[in-house]
Amino acid sequence: GENVEQHPSTLSVQEGDSAVIKCTYSDSASNYFPWYKQELGKRPQLIIDIRSNVGEKKDQRIAVTLNKTAKHFSLHITETQPEDSAVYFCADGGSQGNLIFGKGTKLSVKP
Amino acid sequence: DGGITQSPKYLFRKEGQNVTLSCEQNLNHDAMYWYRQDPGQGLRLIYYSQIVNDFQKGDIAEGYSVSREKKESFPLTVTSAQKNPTAFYLCASSSLAGDYEQYFGPGTRLTVT
């Protein structure tokens, strides 16, 4: 079946550094790839998404890149801040009418 | 944080009892979803519904049941057949199924002893 592999499972960076999280997917029919951020004790919230007709999308310090040939997409956070500390989930909007989520990356930004 | 609500926030039950978790949305969304979240396991889909009176099993539907009698409501029942029911349960909705942003509720933490 469809699955999404997300790496790394944990990531620790110094404030101001960049963070990169990578996901690979298996369904070649997928064309929607969102990223969610979940702060401790809170609900997941969409931070950025990308569709297969573009290769990159930016929103201030956050960017997502997509390589459909290789079936992988990545989240890039620049100039990290302590408030970026959270669990980040990638997802694949495949062909079954729902999202398939990765297992999450716990990002810690140290001041 | 409005739009999709879950109640209660914390729920405690004895083993062998069925329990129903509430999920309501006022976003006029057609699709609704239930996920289970365990540490290190991400979000695993239990059931989803794309339209009233219809729903589909997700990856871990065994021991759970749902109903979708109204567009606004998608309750989840955790039955006594669920082997390991203690978890954090998240409900979500989206305007349509598939390639659309999902909006999550605040979650219900269920503890079964």
Coordinates of C-alpha atoms in Angstrom, one line a residue:
Chain A
G1 CA 0.0 0.0 0.0
E2 CA 0.9 3.6 0.0
N3 CA 3.4 4.8 2.6
V4 CA 5.5 7.9 3.5
E5 CA 9.0 7.7 4.9
Q6 CA 10.1 10.7 7.0
H7 CA 13.6 11.4 8.1
P8 CA 15.1 12.2 10.6
S9 CA 12.9 11.3 13.5
T10 CA 14.6 13.8 15.7
L11 CA 16.6 16.9 14.8
S12 CA 18.4 19.4 17.0
V13 CA 19.8 22.7 15.7
Q14 CA 21.2 25.9 17.1
E15 CA 19.0 29.0 16.9
G16 CA 19.7 30.7 13.6
D17 CA 20.7 27.5 11.8
S18 CA 18.7 25.8 9.0
A19 CA 16.7 22.6 9.4
V20 CA 15.8 20.2 6.7
I21 CA 13.3 17.3 6.9
K22 CA 12.9 14.9 4.1
C23 CA 10.0 12.6 3.0
T24 CA 9.7 10.0 0.3
Y25 CA 6.4 8.6 -1.0
S26 CA 5.4 5.6 -3.0
D27 CA 2.2 6.5 -4.9
S28 CA 3.2 7.9 -8.3
A29 CA -0.4 9.3 -8.7
S30 CA 0.1 11.6 -5.7
N31 CA 0.0 15.3 -6.4
Y32 CA -0.5 17.1 -3.1
F33 CA 2.1 17.3 -0.3
P34 CA 1.3 19.2 2.9
W35 CA 3.4 19.8 6.0
Y36 CA 1.9 20.1 9.4
K37 CA 3.4 21.4 12.6
Q38 CA 2.3 20.1 16.0
E39 CA 3.4 22.0 19.1
L40 CA 3.4 20.1 22.4
G41 CA -0.1 19.4 23.6
K42 CA -1.7 21.1 20.6
R43 CA -3.4 20.1 17.4
P44 CA -1.5 19.7 14.1
Q45 CA -1.7 22.8 11.8
L46 CA -0.9 23.2 8.2
I47 CA 2.2 25.3 7.6
I48 CA 2.9 24.9 3.9
D49 CA 1.8 22.6 1.1
I50 CA 2.9 22.0 -2.5
R51 CA 1.2 20.5 -5.5
S52 CA 2.9 18.5 -8.2
N53 CA 2.8 21.2 -10.8
V54 CA 5.5 23.2 -9.0
G55 CA 8.9 22.3 -7.8
E56 CA 9.3 24.7 -4.9
K57 CA 7.2 27.0 -2.8
K58 CA 8.3 29.5 -0.2
D59 CA 6.6 31.3 2.7
Q60 CA 9.0 33.6 4.6
R61 CA 11.4 31.3 6.5
I62 CA 9.8 28.1 5.3
A63 CA 10.1 26.4 1.9
V64 CA 9.2 23.0 0.4
T65 CA 10.8 21.4 -2.5
L66 CA 9.4 18.5 -4.6
N67 CA 11.1 16.1 -6.8
K68 CA 8.4 13.9 -8.5
T69 CA 10.9 11.8 -10.5
A70 CA 12.6 10.7 -7.3
K71 CA 9.3 10.8 -5.3
H72 CA 10.6 12.9 -2.5
F73 CA 9.9 16.3 -1.0
S74 CA 11.6 18.3 1.7
L75 CA 10.8 21.0 4.3
H76 CA 13.4 23.7 4.8
I77 CA 13.3 26.1 7.7
T78 CA 15.9 28.9 7.7
E79 CA 17.0 31.1 10.5
T80 CA 15.4 28.8 13.1
Q81 CA 13.9 30.2 16.3
P82 CA 13.0 28.5 19.6
E83 CA 9.3 28.8 18.6
D84 CA 10.0 26.5 15.7
S85 CA 10.5 23.7 18.2
A86 CA 7.7 21.2 17.5
V87 CA 6.9 17.9 15.7
Y88 CA 6.6 18.2 12.0
F89 CA 4.6 15.8 9.8
C90 CA 4.8 15.4 6.1
A91 CA 1.8 13.9 4.2
D92 CA 1.0 12.6 0.8
G93 CA -2.4 13.2 -0.7
G94 CA -2.5 10.0 -2.7
S95 CA -5.2 8.5 -4.8
Q96 CA -7.4 7.1 -2.1
G97 CA -9.2 10.2 -0.9
N98 CA -7.2 10.8 2.3
L99 CA -3.8 11.9 3.5
I100 CA -1.0 9.5 4.4
F101 CA 1.2 10.9 7.1
G102 CA 4.8 10.3 7.9
K103 CA 5.8 9.4 11.4
G104 CA 7.0 12.9 12.3
T105 CA 10.2 14.7 13.1
K106 CA 10.8 16.3 16.5
L107 CA 12.7 19.5 15.9
S108 CA 14.4 21.1 18.9
V109 CA 15.9 24.6 18.4
K110 CA 18.4 25.5 21.1
P111 CA 18.9 29.1 22.0
Chain B
D1 CA -9.0 27.5 17.2
G2 CA -12.8 27.3 16.5
G3 CA -14.5 25.3 13.7
I4 CA -13.9 21.8 14.8
T5 CA -14.4 20.6 18.3
Q6 CA -13.8 17.4 20.2
S7 CA -15.1 16.4 23.6
P8 CA -14.1 15.6 26.2
K9 CA -10.4 16.5 26.3
Y10 CA -9.6 13.7 28.7
L11 CA -11.5 10.4 29.1
F12 CA -11.0 7.5 31.4
R13 CA -12.6 4.1 31.1
K14 CA -12.4 0.7 32.5
E15 CA -11.3 -2.2 30.2
G16 CA -14.2 -3.9 28.6
Q17 CA -16.4 -0.8 28.2
N18 CA -17.3 0.9 24.9
V19 CA -16.7 4.6 24.8
T20 CA -17.8 7.2 22.2
L21 CA -15.7 10.2 21.3
S22 CA -17.4 13.3 19.9
C23 CA -16.4 15.3 16.9
E24 CA -18.3 18.3 15.6
Q25 CA -17.5 20.8 12.9
N26 CA -19.2 24.0 11.7
L27 CA -17.0 24.6 8.7
N28 CA -19.5 23.0 6.2
H29 CA -16.9 20.4 5.3
D30 CA -17.9 17.3 3.5
A31 CA -15.0 15.1 4.6
M32 CA -14.2 14.1 8.2
Y33 CA -11.5 11.8 9.6
W34 CA -10.4 10.1 12.7
Y35 CA -6.7 9.5 13.6
R36 CA -5.0 7.8 16.4
Q37 CA -1.7 9.3 17.6
D38 CA 0.9 7.3 19.6
P39 CA 4.4 8.4 20.4
G40 CA 6.7 7.8 17.5
Q41 CA 3.9 6.5 15.3
G42 CA 2.7 9.7 13.6
L43 CA -1.0 10.0 12.7
R44 CA -2.7 6.7 11.7
L45 CA -6.1 6.8 10.0
I46 CA -8.9 4.9 11.7
Y47 CA -11.9 5.9 9.6
Y48 CA -12.9 8.6 7.2
S49 CA -16.1 9.8 5.6
Q50 CA -16.5 11.8 2.4
I51 CA -20.3 12.2 2.6
V52 CA -23.2 11.8 5.0
N53 CA -24.2 8.2 5.6
D54 CA -21.0 6.8 4.1
F55 CA -17.6 6.0 5.5
Q56 CA -14.5 4.0 4.8
K57 CA -12.0 2.1 6.9
G58 CA -8.5 3.4 7.3
D59 CA -5.4 1.6 8.2
I60 CA -6.3 0.6 11.8
A61 CA -10.1 0.3 11.8
E62 CA -10.3 -2.9 13.8
G63 CA -12.0 -2.4 17.2
Y64 CA -13.5 1.0 16.2
S65 CA -16.8 2.0 14.7
V66 CA -18.2 5.3 13.3
S67 CA -21.4 6.9 12.1
R68 CA -22.1 9.9 9.9
E69 CA -25.7 10.7 10.2
K70 CA -25.2 14.5 10.0
K71 CA -22.6 16.5 8.0
E72 CA -21.5 18.3 11.1
S73 CA -20.9 15.2 13.3
F74 CA -18.6 12.1 13.1
P75 CA -18.5 10.3 16.4
L76 CA -16.0 7.5 17.0
T77 CA -16.8 4.5 19.2
V78 CA -13.9 2.6 20.7
T79 CA -15.2 -0.8 21.4
S80 CA -14.0 -3.4 23.9
A81 CA -12.5 -5.3 20.9
Q82 CA -9.8 -2.7 20.5
K83 CA -6.7 -4.4 22.1
N84 CA -4.8 -1.3 23.0
P85 CA -7.2 1.7 23.2
T86 CA -5.2 4.1 25.3
A87 CA -4.1 6.9 22.9
F88 CA -4.6 10.4 21.7
Y89 CA -7.4 10.6 19.2
L90 CA -7.6 13.4 16.7
C91 CA -10.6 14.3 14.5
A92 CA -10.1 16.3 11.3
S93 CA -12.2 17.7 8.5
S94 CA -11.6 19.1 5.0
S95 CA -13.8 20.8 2.4
L96 CA -13.5 17.7 0.2
A97 CA -11.6 14.5 0.5
G98 CA -8.1 14.0 -0.8
D99 CA -6.0 17.0 -1.9
Y100 CA -7.3 19.5 0.6
E101 CA -6.1 21.0 3.9
Q102 CA -7.3 19.1 6.9
Y103 CA -8.3 21.1 9.9
F104 CA -7.8 19.2 13.2
G105 CA -9.7 19.3 16.4
P106 CA -8.0 19.7 19.8
G107 CA -8.0 15.9 20.4
T108 CA -9.2 13.6 23.1
R109 CA -6.8 11.7 25.3
L110 CA -8.3 8.3 26.2
T111 CA -7.0 6.2 29.0
V112 CA -8.3 2.7 29.5
T113 CA -7.3 0.8 32.7

